[in-house]
Structures are given as structure tokens and as C-alpha cells.
Coordinates of C-alpha atoms in Angstrom, one line a residue:
Chain U
X1 CA 0.0 0.0 0.0
X2 CA 1.3 3.4 -1.0
X3 CA 0.1 6.8 0.4
X4 CA 0.2 10.5 -0.4
X5 CA 0.6 11.5 3.2
X6 CA 3.9 13.4 2.8
X7 CA 2.6 15.3 -0.2
X8 CA -0.7 16.3 1.4
X9 CA 1.0 17.2 4.7
X10 CA 3.4 19.5 2.8
X11 CA 0.5 21.1 0.9
X12 CA -1.3 21.8 4.2
X13 CA 1.9 23.1 5.8
X14 CA 1.7 20.7 8.7
X15 CA 4.7 19.2 10.4
X16 CA 4.8 15.5 11.3
X17 CA 4.3 16.3 15.0
X18 CA 1.3 18.6 14.2
X19 CA -0.4 15.9 12.2
X20 CA 0.4 13.3 14.9
X21 CA -1.2 15.6 17.5
X22 CA -4.3 16.2 15.3
X23 CA -4.9 12.4 14.9
X24 CA -3.8 11.5 18.4
X25 CA -0.8 9.3 17.7
X26 CA 3.0 9.6 18.2
X27 CA 5.2 11.4 15.6
X28 CA 6.9 8.1 15.0
X29 CA 3.7 6.6 13.7
X30 CA 3.4 9.3 11.0
X31 CA 7.1 8.7 10.1
X32 CA 6.4 5.0 9.7
X33 CA 3.2 5.7 7.6
X34 CA 5.1 8.1 5.3
X35 CA 7.9 5.5 4.8
X36 CA 5.3 2.8 4.0
X37 CA 6.5 0.7 6.9
X38 CA 3.1 0.6 8.6
X39 CA -0.4 0.1 7.4
X40 CA -2.8 2.2 9.5
X41 CA -5.9 0.9 11.2
X42 CA -9.2 1.9 9.7
X43 CA -9.8 4.4 12.5
X44 CA -6.4 6.1 12.0
X45 CA -6.9 6.2 8.2
X46 CA -10.3 7.8 8.8
X47 CA -8.8 10.4 11.2
X48 CA -6.0 11.3 8.7
X49 CA -8.5 11.6 5.9
X50 CA -10.7 13.9 8.0
X51 CA -7.7 16.2 8.7
X52 CA -7.0 16.5 4.9
X53 CA -10.7 16.6 3.9
X54 CA -10.1 13.9 1.4
X55 CA -11.6 10.4 1.0
X56 CA -9.5 7.6 2.4
X57 CA -8.9 6.0 -1.0
X58 CA -7.4 9.3 -2.2
X59 CA -4.7 9.2 0.5
X60 CA -4.0 5.5 0.9
X61 CA -3.5 3.8 -2.4
X62 CA -4.0 0.1 -2.5
X63 CA -1.6 -1.6 -4.9
X64 CA -3.5 -4.6 -6.4
X65 CA -0.3 -5.9 -8.0
X66 CA 1.5 -6.1 -4.7
X67 CA -1.4 -7.8 -3.0
X68 CA -1.3 -10.8 -5.3
Chain K
X1 CA 4.6 9.8 34.9
X2 CA 4.8 7.3 37.8
X3 CA 5.8 4.5 35.4
X4 CA 8.6 6.7 34.1
X5 CA 9.9 7.3 37.6
X6 CA 9.6 3.6 38.3
X7 CA 11.6 2.7 35.2
X8 CA 14.5 5.0 36.2
X9 CA 14.3 4.0 39.8
X10 CA 14.5 0.3 38.8
X11 CA 17.5 0.9 36.5
X12 CA 19.3 2.9 39.2
X13 CA 18.6 0.1 41.8
X14 CA 20.0 -2.6 39.5
X15 CA 23.1 -0.5 38.7
X16 CA 23.6 0.2 42.5
X17 CA 23.2 -3.5 43.4
X18 CA 25.7 -4.6 40.7
X19 CA 28.1 -1.9 41.8
X20 CA 27.9 -2.8 45.4
X21 CA 28.4 -6.5 44.5
X22 CA 31.4 -5.8 42.4
X23 CA 33.0 -3.5 45.1
X24 CA 32.4 -6.0 48.0
X25 CA 34.4 -8.5 46.1
X26 CA 31.5 -10.8 45.1
X27 CA 32.7 -10.9 41.5
X28 CA 35.2 -13.5 40.5
X29 CA 35.5 -12.4 36.9
X30 CA 34.4 -15.7 35.4
X31 CA 33.0 -15.8 31.8
X32 CA 29.5 -16.6 33.1
X33 CA 29.5 -13.6 35.4
X34 CA 30.8 -11.2 32.7
X35 CA 28.1 -12.6 30.3
X36 CA 25.3 -12.1 32.8
X37 CA 26.6 -8.6 33.7
X38 CA 26.6 -7.7 30.0
X39 CA 23.1 -8.9 29.5
X40 CA 22.0 -7.0 32.7
X41 CA 23.6 -3.8 31.5
X42 CA 22.0 -4.1 28.0
X43 CA 18.6 -4.6 29.6
X44 CA 19.1 -1.6 31.9
X45 CA 20.2 0.5 28.9
X46 CA 17.0 -0.6 27.1
X47 CA 14.9 0.4 30.2
X48 CA 16.6 3.8 30.4
X49 CA 16.0 4.3 26.7
X50 CA 12.3 3.5 27.1
X51 CA 12.2 5.9 30.1
X52 CA 13.6 8.7 28.0
X53 CA 11.1 7.9 25.2
X54 CA 8.3 8.4 27.8
X55 CA 9.8 11.8 28.9
X56 CA 10.1 12.9 25.2
X57 CA 6.5 12.0 24.5
X58 CA 5.4 14.0 27.5
X59 CA 7.4 17.0 26.4
X60 CA 5.9 16.8 22.9
X61 CA 2.4 16.4 24.4
X62 CA 1.9 13.2 22.4
X63 CA 0.5 9.9 23.8
X64 CA 3.2 7.5 25.0
X65 CA 1.4 4.6 23.5
X66 CA -0.6 4.4 20.3
X67 CA -1.7 1.7 17.8
X68 CA 1.8 1.4 16.3
X69 CA 3.7 1.0 19.6
X70 CA 1.1 -1.5 20.8
X71 CA 1.4 -3.6 17.6
X72 CA 5.2 -3.3 17.7
X73 CA 5.2 -4.7 21.3
X74 CA 2.8 -7.5 20.4
X75 CA 4.7 -8.5 17.3
X76 CA 8.1 -8.4 19.2
X77 CA 6.6 -10.5 21.9
X78 CA 5.2 -13.2 19.6
X79 CA 8.4 -13.2 17.5
X80 CA 10.6 -13.6 20.6
X81 CA 8.3 -16.3 22.0
X82 CA 8.9 -18.5 18.9
X83 CA 12.7 -17.8 18.9
X84 CA 12.9 -18.5 22.7
X85 CA 11.5 -22.0 22.2
X86 CA 14.7 -22.8 20.2
X87 CA 16.8 -21.2 23.0
X88 CA 15.3 -23.5 25.6
X89 CA 15.7 -26.5 23.3
X90 CA 19.4 -25.5 23.0
X91 CA 19.7 -25.1 26.8
X92 CA 18.1 -28.6 27.4
X93 CA 20.5 -30.1 24.9
X94 CA 23.5 -28.4 26.6
X95 CA 22.4 -29.2 30.2
X96 CA 23.9 -32.7 29.9
X97 CA 27.0 -31.5 28.2
X98 CA 28.2 -28.7 30.4
X99 CA 29.4 -28.3 34.0
X100 CA 27.3 -25.2 34.5
X101 CA 24.8 -25.5 37.4
X102 CA 21.0 -25.6 36.8
X103 CA 20.3 -22.2 38.3
X104 CA 23.0 -20.7 36.0
X105 CA 21.4 -22.3 32.9
X106 CA 17.9 -21.1 33.9
X107 CA 19.3 -17.6 34.5
X108 CA 21.0 -17.7 31.1
X109 CA 17.7 -18.8 29.6
X110 CA 15.7 -15.9 31.2
X111 CA 18.4 -13.4 30.3
X112 CA 18.5 -14.8 26.8
X113 CA 14.7 -14.4 26.4
X114 CA 15.0 -10.8 27.4
X115 CA 17.8 -10.2 24.8
X116 CA 15.7 -12.0 22.1
X117 CA 12.8 -9.7 22.9
X118 CA 15.1 -6.7 22.6
X119 CA 16.4 -8.0 19.3
X120 CA 12.9 -8.7 18.0
X121 CA 11.8 -5.2 19.0
X122 CA 14.7 -3.6 17.2
X123 CA 13.9 -5.8 14.1
X124 CA 10.3 -4.7 14.1
X125 CA 11.3 -1.0 14.5
X126 CA 13.8 -1.3 11.7
X127 CA 11.7 -3.1 9.1
X128 CA 8.2 -2.0 10.1
X129 CA 4.8 -3.8 10.1
X130 CA 3.7 -3.2 6.6
X131 CA 2.4 -6.7 6.0
X132 CA 0.5 -7.0 9.2

């Protein structure tokens, strides 16, 4: 799974810590998400989507090829 | 905050006990003793690191635990459990082939389990949980 977290965060002018505080996780979790080292729970994906005002599927991109 | 204080207090207590033991002449300098001392110091170092992580989280006003840290801990624990089974199998195999006493072997097993947990935790932190 890929994501556009870094791009959207930069566009909104948020630091990793600020985004982490908005969604109630540690900064390290945002770092892991951006590096693609962690797939978020549905709740965290929903909270992140809410911060950016985008649907979840526009932020977290599921790679069909990688899944099979 | 009380858990942070407890972490640092426990680390200080262990270091103090080891220091007093060494000063009072209890240490003979055998390989087993040095090995156990090294394992103890590594675990104390890990405890202190976790304590500083808690302080850093408090300063940043972020939660100390979240879904990633909980899953990291669970994954590390399950991974270290499986690896530890092989450690105990090895210790059982060695028990008839060594002059080490039973309590030393059990101590080595417990210390080894802690080190395996630390290794698993570092592994999960380095490679992430993307396929979970």
C-alpha cells in the first residue's frame, strides 16, 4: 500500500508532529506511515482523511499488483 | 509519569546492586559472570531508553502509547516467543553436556529471552509492520 501523506501534509503546511497531535498518535507513527513501513488501522486512516478533507482512498492507495 | 519514575528507579537500583556486589568482592571475573553482567547492562540500557522515550513523549504532548507502539510490542513478543522455544531447546541439549549449574542455565535462559525480545523489538522497529 502506498500513500500520499507526505505530499498532502506539505501542501497543508503541517509538520509530522502537528499531524500526529491532530490524529492522536505519536510522531513516529506518522514517520512509519510516510515511509510505507506501517499500514494504519481503519480508524487512523479515517482520522487522517478527516484532517486533509479527502476520502481515504485518495490518501491510501492500495496496490493490487503487490497484493497478489 | 509514575511509570517513568519507576523505570528510572529500577534501573538505578539494578546498577547500584551490581556496583555494590562488584565493590564488595563478590565478582570472581568468570566468563558466566561477565556474560550475565553484560546482559543485565544491556537490559538496563533498554529500560533507560524507554524511560527517555516516555519523557520525550510527555514534552511533545503526544501519547506515550498508540496503535503502532502496541502492535510493535505484540509483534516483538510473539516473535521472541517463537525464537525463545529454540533457545530453551538448546539449553536442554546443553544441560547434559556442560558443567554449569542448573540455576546458571535457567538464569541464562531468562536473560537470553530478554535479549531475544530486545532483538525482535529492534527488528520490528527497523523493518516496520507493513504486511501485518
